[in-house]
Coordinates of C-alpha atoms in Angstrom, one line a residue:
X1377 CA 95.6 82.5 56.3
X1378 CA 96.2 84.3 59.5
X1379 CA 93.2 84.7 61.7
X1380 CA 91.7 88.1 62.5
X1381 CA 91.9 89.4 66.0
X1382 CA 89.0 88.5 68.3
X1383 CA 86.4 91.3 68.2
X1384 CA 86.8 91.8 72.0
X1385 CA 90.6 91.2 71.9
X1386 CA 91.7 93.6 74.6
X1387 CA 89.3 92.2 77.2
X1388 CA 90.0 88.6 76.0
X1389 CA 93.8 89.1 76.6
X1390 CA 93.1 90.8 80.0
X1391 CA 91.0 87.8 80.9
X1392 CA 93.7 85.3 79.8
X1393 CA 96.5 87.1 81.8
X1394 CA 94.5 87.2 85.0
X1395 CA 94.9 83.4 85.1
X1396 CA 98.7 84.0 85.4
X1397 CA 99.3 80.7 83.6
X1398 CA 101.4 81.8 80.6
X1399 CA 105.0 80.6 80.6
X1400 CA 104.6 78.4 83.6
X1401 CA 106.2 75.0 83.9
X1402 CA 104.5 71.8 82.8
X1403 CA 102.2 70.2 85.4
X1404 CA 100.7 66.7 85.7
X1405 CA 97.2 68.1 86.0
X1406 CA 97.3 69.4 82.4
X1407 CA 99.7 66.8 81.0
X1408 CA 97.3 64.0 82.0
X1409 CA 94.4 65.7 80.2
X1410 CA 96.2 65.9 76.8
X1411 CA 97.5 62.3 77.2
X1412 CA 94.0 61.1 77.8
X1413 CA 92.5 63.1 75.0
X1414 CA 95.1 61.7 72.5
X1415 CA 94.4 58.1 73.5
X1416 CA 90.6 58.4 73.5
X1417 CA 90.5 60.3 70.2
X1418 CA 93.1 57.9 68.8
X1419 CA 95.3 60.7 67.4
X1420 CA 99.0 61.4 67.9
X1421 CA 98.7 65.1 68.9
X1422 CA 96.8 66.8 71.7
X1423 CA 97.3 70.3 73.1
X1424 CA 96.0 72.7 75.9
X1425 CA 96.6 75.8 73.8
X1426 CA 96.3 79.4 75.0
X1427 CA 96.1 82.2 72.4
X1428 CA 98.2 85.1 73.4
X1429 CA 98.6 88.4 71.6
X1430 CA 101.3 87.3 69.1
X1431 CA 101.7 83.6 69.8
X1432 CA 99.9 80.4 70.8
X1433 CA 101.4 78.9 74.0
X1434 CA 101.0 75.3 75.1
X1435 CA 100.4 74.6 78.7
X1436 CA 100.4 70.9 77.9
X1437 CA 101.1 69.0 74.7
X1438 CA 101.8 65.5 73.3
X1439 CA 103.1 65.1 69.8
X1440 CA 104.3 68.7 69.2
X1441 CA 107.7 68.9 71.1
X1442 CA 107.5 72.7 71.5
X1443 CA 105.8 75.1 74.0
X1444 CA 104.7 77.8 71.6
X1445 CA 104.4 78.7 67.9
X1446 CA 103.5 81.9 66.0
X1447 CA 99.9 82.9 65.5
X1448 CA 100.5 82.8 61.7
X1449 CA 100.5 79.0 61.8
X1450 CA 97.8 78.7 64.6
X1451 CA 94.6 76.8 63.7
X1452 CA 93.2 77.6 67.2
X1453 CA 93.4 81.4 66.5
X1454 CA 90.7 80.8 63.9
X1455 CA 88.7 78.5 66.2
X1456 CA 88.4 81.1 69.0
X1457 CA 86.4 83.2 66.5
X1458 CA 83.9 80.3 66.0
X1459 CA 81.5 78.2 68.0
X1460 CA 82.4 76.1 71.1
X1461 CA 83.4 73.1 69.0
X1462 CA 85.2 73.0 65.7
X1463 CA 86.1 69.9 63.7
X1464 CA 88.1 70.2 60.4
X1465 CA 88.1 66.8 58.7
X1466 CA 90.7 67.8 56.2
X1467 CA 92.7 71.0 56.7
X1468 CA 93.7 71.1 53.0
X1469 CA 90.1 71.6 52.1
X1470 CA 89.2 74.3 54.6
X1471 CA 89.9 77.9 53.6
X1472 CA 91.1 78.8 57.1
X1473 CA 93.9 76.2 57.0
X1474 CA 94.5 75.3 53.3
X1475 CA 97.6 77.6 53.0
X1476 CA 98.9 76.9 56.5
X1477 CA 102.5 75.8 56.2
X1478 CA 101.9 73.2 59.0
X1479 CA 99.1 71.7 56.9
X1480 CA 100.4 71.8 53.3
X1481 CA 103.1 69.1 53.5
X1482 CA 102.1 65.5 52.7
X1483 CA 102.8 64.6 56.3
X1484 CA 101.5 67.9 57.8
X1485 CA 98.5 68.5 60.0
X1486 CA 95.4 67.2 58.2
X1487 CA 92.8 66.8 60.9
X1488 CA 91.8 69.2 63.8
X1489 CA 89.1 69.0 66.5
X1490 CA 89.0 71.6 69.3
X1491 CA 86.8 72.7 72.2
X1492 CA 87.0 76.3 73.4
X1493 CA 88.4 77.1 76.8
X1494 CA 86.0 79.8 78.0
X1495 CA 86.3 82.0 81.0
X1496 CA 83.2 82.8 83.1
X1497 CA 82.8 86.1 81.2
X1498 CA 82.2 84.0 78.1
X1499 CA 85.5 85.0 76.4
X1500 CA 87.7 82.3 74.9
X1501 CA 91.3 82.1 76.1
X1502 CA 92.3 79.0 74.1
X1503 CA 91.3 75.5 73.2
X1504 CA 91.8 71.9 74.1
X1505 CA 92.4 70.3 70.7
X1506 CA 93.5 67.1 69.0
X1507 CA 95.2 66.8 65.6
X1508 CA 96.2 64.0 63.2
X1509 CA 98.5 63.7 60.2
X1510 CA 95.6 62.3 58.1
X1511 CA 92.0 63.3 57.5
X1512 CA 89.9 62.0 60.3
X1513 CA 86.6 62.4 62.2
X1514 CA 85.6 61.9 65.9
X1515 CA 82.6 59.8 66.9
X1516 CA 80.1 61.1 69.5
X1517 CA 81.8 59.5 72.4
X1518 CA 85.2 61.1 71.5
X1519 CA 83.5 64.5 71.0
X1520 CA 81.7 64.2 74.4
X1521 CA 85.0 63.3 76.1
X1522 CA 86.8 66.2 74.6
X1523 CA 84.1 68.6 75.9
X1524 CA 84.4 67.0 79.3
X1525 CA 88.2 67.3 79.4
X1526 CA 88.0 71.0 78.3
X1527 CA 85.6 71.7 81.2
X1528 CA 88.1 70.0 83.5
X1529 CA 90.9 72.3 82.2
X1530 CA 88.8 75.4 82.9
X1531 CA 87.7 74.2 86.3
X1532 CA 91.4 73.8 87.2
X1533 CA 92.2 77.3 85.9
X1534 CA 89.3 78.9 87.6
X1535 CA 90.1 77.2 90.9
X1536 CA 93.6 78.5 90.8
X1537 CA 92.4 82.0 90.0
X1538 CA 89.9 81.9 92.9
X1539 CA 92.7 80.8 95.3
X1540 CA 94.9 83.5 94.0
X1541 CA 92.2 86.2 94.4
X1542 CA 91.4 84.8 97.9
X1543 CA 95.0 85.2 99.0
X1544 CA 95.0 88.8 97.6
X1545 CA 91.7 89.5 99.4
X1546 CA 93.0 88.0 102.7
X1547 CA 96.2 90.2 102.5
X1548 CA 94.0 93.3 101.8
X1549 CA 91.7 92.5 104.7
X1550 CA 94.7 92.0 107.0
X1551 CA 96.0 95.4 105.9
X1552 CA 92.6 97.1 106.5
X1553 CA 92.2 95.5 109.9
X1554 CA 95.7 96.7 110.8
X1555 CA 95.0 100.3 109.7
X1556 CA 91.7 100.2 111.6
X1557 CA 93.3 99.0 114.8
X1558 CA 96.0 101.6 114.5
X1559 CA 93.2 104.2 114.2
X1560 CA 91.5 103.0 117.3
X1561 CA 94.9 102.9 119.2
X1562 CA 95.6 106.5 118.2
X1563 CA 92.2 107.5 119.6
X1564 CA 93.0 105.8 122.8
X1565 CA 96.4 107.5 123.1
X1566 CA 94.8 110.9 122.4
X1567 CA 92.1 110.4 125.1
X1568 CA 94.8 109.0 127.5
X1569 CA 96.9 112.1 127.1
X1570 CA 93.9 114.2 128.3
X1571 CA 93.2 112.1 131.3
X1572 CA 93.6 113.8 134.7
X1573 CA 93.2 112.5 138.2
X1574 CA 89.6 112.7 139.3
X1575 CA 88.2 113.3 135.8
X1576 CA 85.4 111.0 134.7
X1577 CA 86.6 109.2 131.6
X1578 CA 83.2 107.5 130.8
X1579 CA 82.7 109.8 127.8
X1580 CA 86.1 108.9 126.5
X1581 CA 85.5 105.2 126.8
X1582 CA 82.1 105.6 125.1
X1583 CA 83.8 107.4 122.2
X1584 CA 86.4 104.6 121.9
X1585 CA 83.6 102.0 122.0
X1586 CA 81.7 103.8 119.2
X1587 CA 84.8 103.8 117.1
X1588 CA 85.4 100.1 117.6
X1589 CA 81.7 99.4 116.7
X1590 CA 81.9 101.5 113.6
X1591 CA 85.2 99.8 112.6
X1592 CA 83.6 96.4 113.0
X1593 CA 80.5 97.5 111.0
X1594 CA 82.8 98.7 108.2
X1595 CA 84.7 95.4 108.0
X1596 CA 81.5 93.4 108.1
X1597 CA 80.1 95.3 105.1
X1598 CA 83.4 95.2 103.3
X1599 CA 83.4 91.4 103.6
X1600 CA 80.1 91.2 101.8
X1601 CA 80.5 94.2 99.5
X1602 CA 80.7 93.5 95.8
X1603 CA 82.7 96.8 95.5
X1604 CA 86.4 97.0 95.7
X1605 CA 87.7 99.0 98.7
X1606 CA 84.3 100.7 99.1
X1607 CA 80.9 100.2 100.7
X1608 CA 77.4 101.5 99.9
X1609 CA 76.5 104.6 101.8
X1610 CA 72.9 103.5 102.6
X1611 CA 74.0 100.1 104.0
X1612 CA 76.9 101.6 106.0
X1613 CA 75.0 104.6 107.5
X1614 CA 72.0 102.4 108.2
X1615 CA 74.2 99.9 110.1
X1616 CA 75.9 102.8 112.1
X1617 CA 72.5 104.3 112.9
X1618 CA 71.2 101.0 114.2
X1619 CA 74.2 100.6 116.5
X1620 CA 73.8 104.1 117.8
X1621 CA 70.1 103.6 118.5
X1622 CA 70.8 100.3 120.3
X1623 CA 73.0 102.2 122.7
X1624 CA 70.7 105.2 123.1
X1625 CA 68.5 105.7 126.1
X1626 CA 64.9 104.4 125.9
X1627 CA 62.6 106.7 123.9
X1628 CA 65.4 108.1 121.7
X1629 CA 65.0 107.0 118.1
X1630 CA 67.8 107.3 115.4
X1631 CA 66.5 107.4 111.9
X1632 CA 68.5 107.0 108.7
X1633 CA 68.0 107.8 105.1
X1634 CA 70.8 107.5 102.6
X1635 CA 71.3 106.9 98.9
X1636 CA 73.0 103.9 97.4
X1637 CA 76.3 105.7 96.8
X1638 CA 79.6 103.9 96.7
X1639 CA 82.1 105.5 99.1
X1640 CA 85.8 104.6 99.8
X1641 CA 86.6 102.9 103.1
X1642 CA 88.6 105.9 104.4
X1643 CA 85.6 108.2 103.7
X1644 CA 83.2 105.7 105.4
X1645 CA 85.4 105.5 108.5
X1646 CA 85.6 109.3 108.9
X1647 CA 81.8 109.7 108.4
X1648 CA 81.2 107.1 111.1
X1649 CA 83.3 109.1 113.6
X1650 CA 81.5 112.3 112.8
X1651 CA 78.0 110.9 112.8
X1652 CA 78.7 108.9 116.0
X1653 CA 80.0 112.0 117.9
X1654 CA 77.0 114.1 116.8
X1655 CA 74.5 111.4 118.0
X1656 CA 76.5 111.1 121.3
X1657 CA 76.4 114.9 121.8
X1658 CA 72.6 115.0 121.1
X1659 CA 72.0 112.2 123.7
X1660 CA 74.2 113.9 126.3
X1661 CA 72.9 117.5 125.9
X1662 CA 69.3 117.1 124.6
X1663 CA 68.0 113.8 125.9
X1664 CA 70.1 113.1 129.0
X1665 CA 67.1 113.6 131.4
X1666 CA 65.1 110.7 130.0
X1667 CA 63.0 112.7 127.7
X1668 CA 62.1 111.0 124.3
X1669 CA 63.5 112.4 121.1
X1670 CA 64.5 111.8 117.6
X1671 CA 67.7 112.1 115.7
X1672 CA 67.9 112.0 111.9
X1673 CA 70.9 111.0 109.8
X1674 CA 70.7 111.7 106.0
X1675 CA 73.3 111.0 103.3
X1676 CA 73.1 111.6 99.6
X1677 CA 75.2 111.9 96.6
X1678 CA 75.3 115.3 94.8
X1679 CA 74.7 116.0 91.1
X1680 CA 78.3 117.2 90.7
X1681 CA 79.6 114.0 92.3
X1682 CA 80.1 115.1 95.9
X1683 CA 78.5 113.8 99.0
X1684 CA 76.4 115.4 101.8
X1685 CA 75.7 114.1 105.3
X1686 CA 73.0 115.9 107.4
X1687 CA 72.4 115.2 111.1
X1688 CA 69.6 116.8 113.1
X1689 CA 67.9 116.3 116.4
X1690 CA 64.7 117.7 118.0
X1691 CA 66.2 118.2 121.4
X1692 CA 65.3 121.9 121.7
X1693 CA 66.7 125.1 120.3
X1694 CA 68.8 126.1 123.3
X1695 CA 72.5 126.5 122.3
X1696 CA 74.6 123.6 123.4
X1697 CA 77.2 124.4 126.0
X1698 CA 80.7 124.9 124.9
X1699 CA 83.1 122.3 126.3
X1700 CA 85.7 123.5 128.8
X1701 CA 89.2 123.9 127.3
X1702 CA 91.1 120.6 127.5
X1703 CA 88.1 118.6 128.5
X1704 CA 87.2 115.2 127.0
X1705 CA 84.1 116.8 125.3
X1706 CA 86.2 119.4 123.7
X1707 CA 88.6 116.7 122.4
X1708 CA 85.7 114.9 120.8
X1709 CA 84.7 118.0 118.9
X1710 CA 88.2 118.4 117.6
X1711 CA 88.3 114.8 116.6
X1712 CA 85.1 115.4 114.5
X1713 CA 86.8 118.4 112.9
X1714 CA 90.0 116.4 112.2
X1715 CA 87.9 113.5 110.7
X1716 CA 86.2 116.0 108.3
X1717 CA 89.6 117.5 107.4
X1718 CA 91.0 114.0 106.8
X1719 CA 88.6 113.5 103.9
X1720 CA 88.5 117.1 102.7
X1721 CA 85.0 117.8 103.9
X1722 CA 83.5 121.0 105.1
X1723 CA 81.7 120.7 108.5
X1724 CA 79.1 123.1 109.9
X1725 CA 76.9 122.8 113.0
X1726 CA 74.6 125.0 115.0
X1727 CA 71.2 125.4 116.6
X1728 CA 67.9 125.3 114.6
X1729 CA 64.4 126.2 115.6
X1730 CA 63.8 122.8 117.1
X1731 CA 67.2 121.4 118.0
X1732 CA 70.7 121.1 116.6
X1733 CA 71.9 120.4 113.1
X1734 CA 75.2 119.4 111.5
X1735 CA 76.2 119.2 107.8
X1736 CA 79.2 117.6 106.2
X1737 CA 79.9 118.4 102.6
X1738 CA 82.5 116.4 100.6
X1739 CA 83.5 117.7 97.2
X1740 CA 83.6 115.4 94.2

């Protein structure tokens, strides 16, 4: 009787294939396991068996002489639908195996004992099993050893998967760092192109420093983030706000309120540039004479799936001076606009009754 498909078959197969183990060469780490299982259980056959979509494939085996067989003759395809351990004392008396063409001959497979190989998500990807050509039964020591060896197989598979994922993550992080450094380098080139003899470039260096700090904050959060290629808005904006307050004059406070919304790294980077420039502009024009003040940064997700960032200060209602054409200040304003355009955001800013306000709206 052919076994039914696992009730969570699609995810089970996806889990199996993540291990990237199917159709690989034989390896001592697994061969030694089946050899030991065969000897301890005193049976001629032992297999590390992985149940694929239309076949069972043997990563290691003794006593079979093949690397795969069809699911129609697979005892293990029944076992993955059962509890962690299955023992069939006589296959000709069990309805799951009585008509199996590998079990019906006089010298066929008459005994089976198998332990599930379970991934961390609880789904079975195969078994470690032992078989005999006569009815049989395992004692408690043999059963315990089979369970221990099955755990050893899964530890080996999980370790390999972890190393594979670590390599992928390292390559991805290297790529992110490269892109971030290119972004900072581009900013340096832009400011350098505007440099003129006798022009104070302190503001330009401050802007570059803010970009570097924001980039470092982004990578720090990415390193610890459970999200893939994304960070949480509240953690990221909070970190940026703290960096900005640390560099602000005494008496200037930077407050932050944001929702726990996942945002892509490219969006986070652009938001950091825009927010940093707003805060720098507030400090320069509203609180440059040592007066105390407050700046608010707010970020929230919208019902329709978009994102809104609001920045305000209480530095007075006077209109901020327009930067001179070609000046460093004017360039900073254009970089804010370019950063908003980069992520498809709409940027508005202007005076309020008590200070200055900027809004950045991102569509879904």
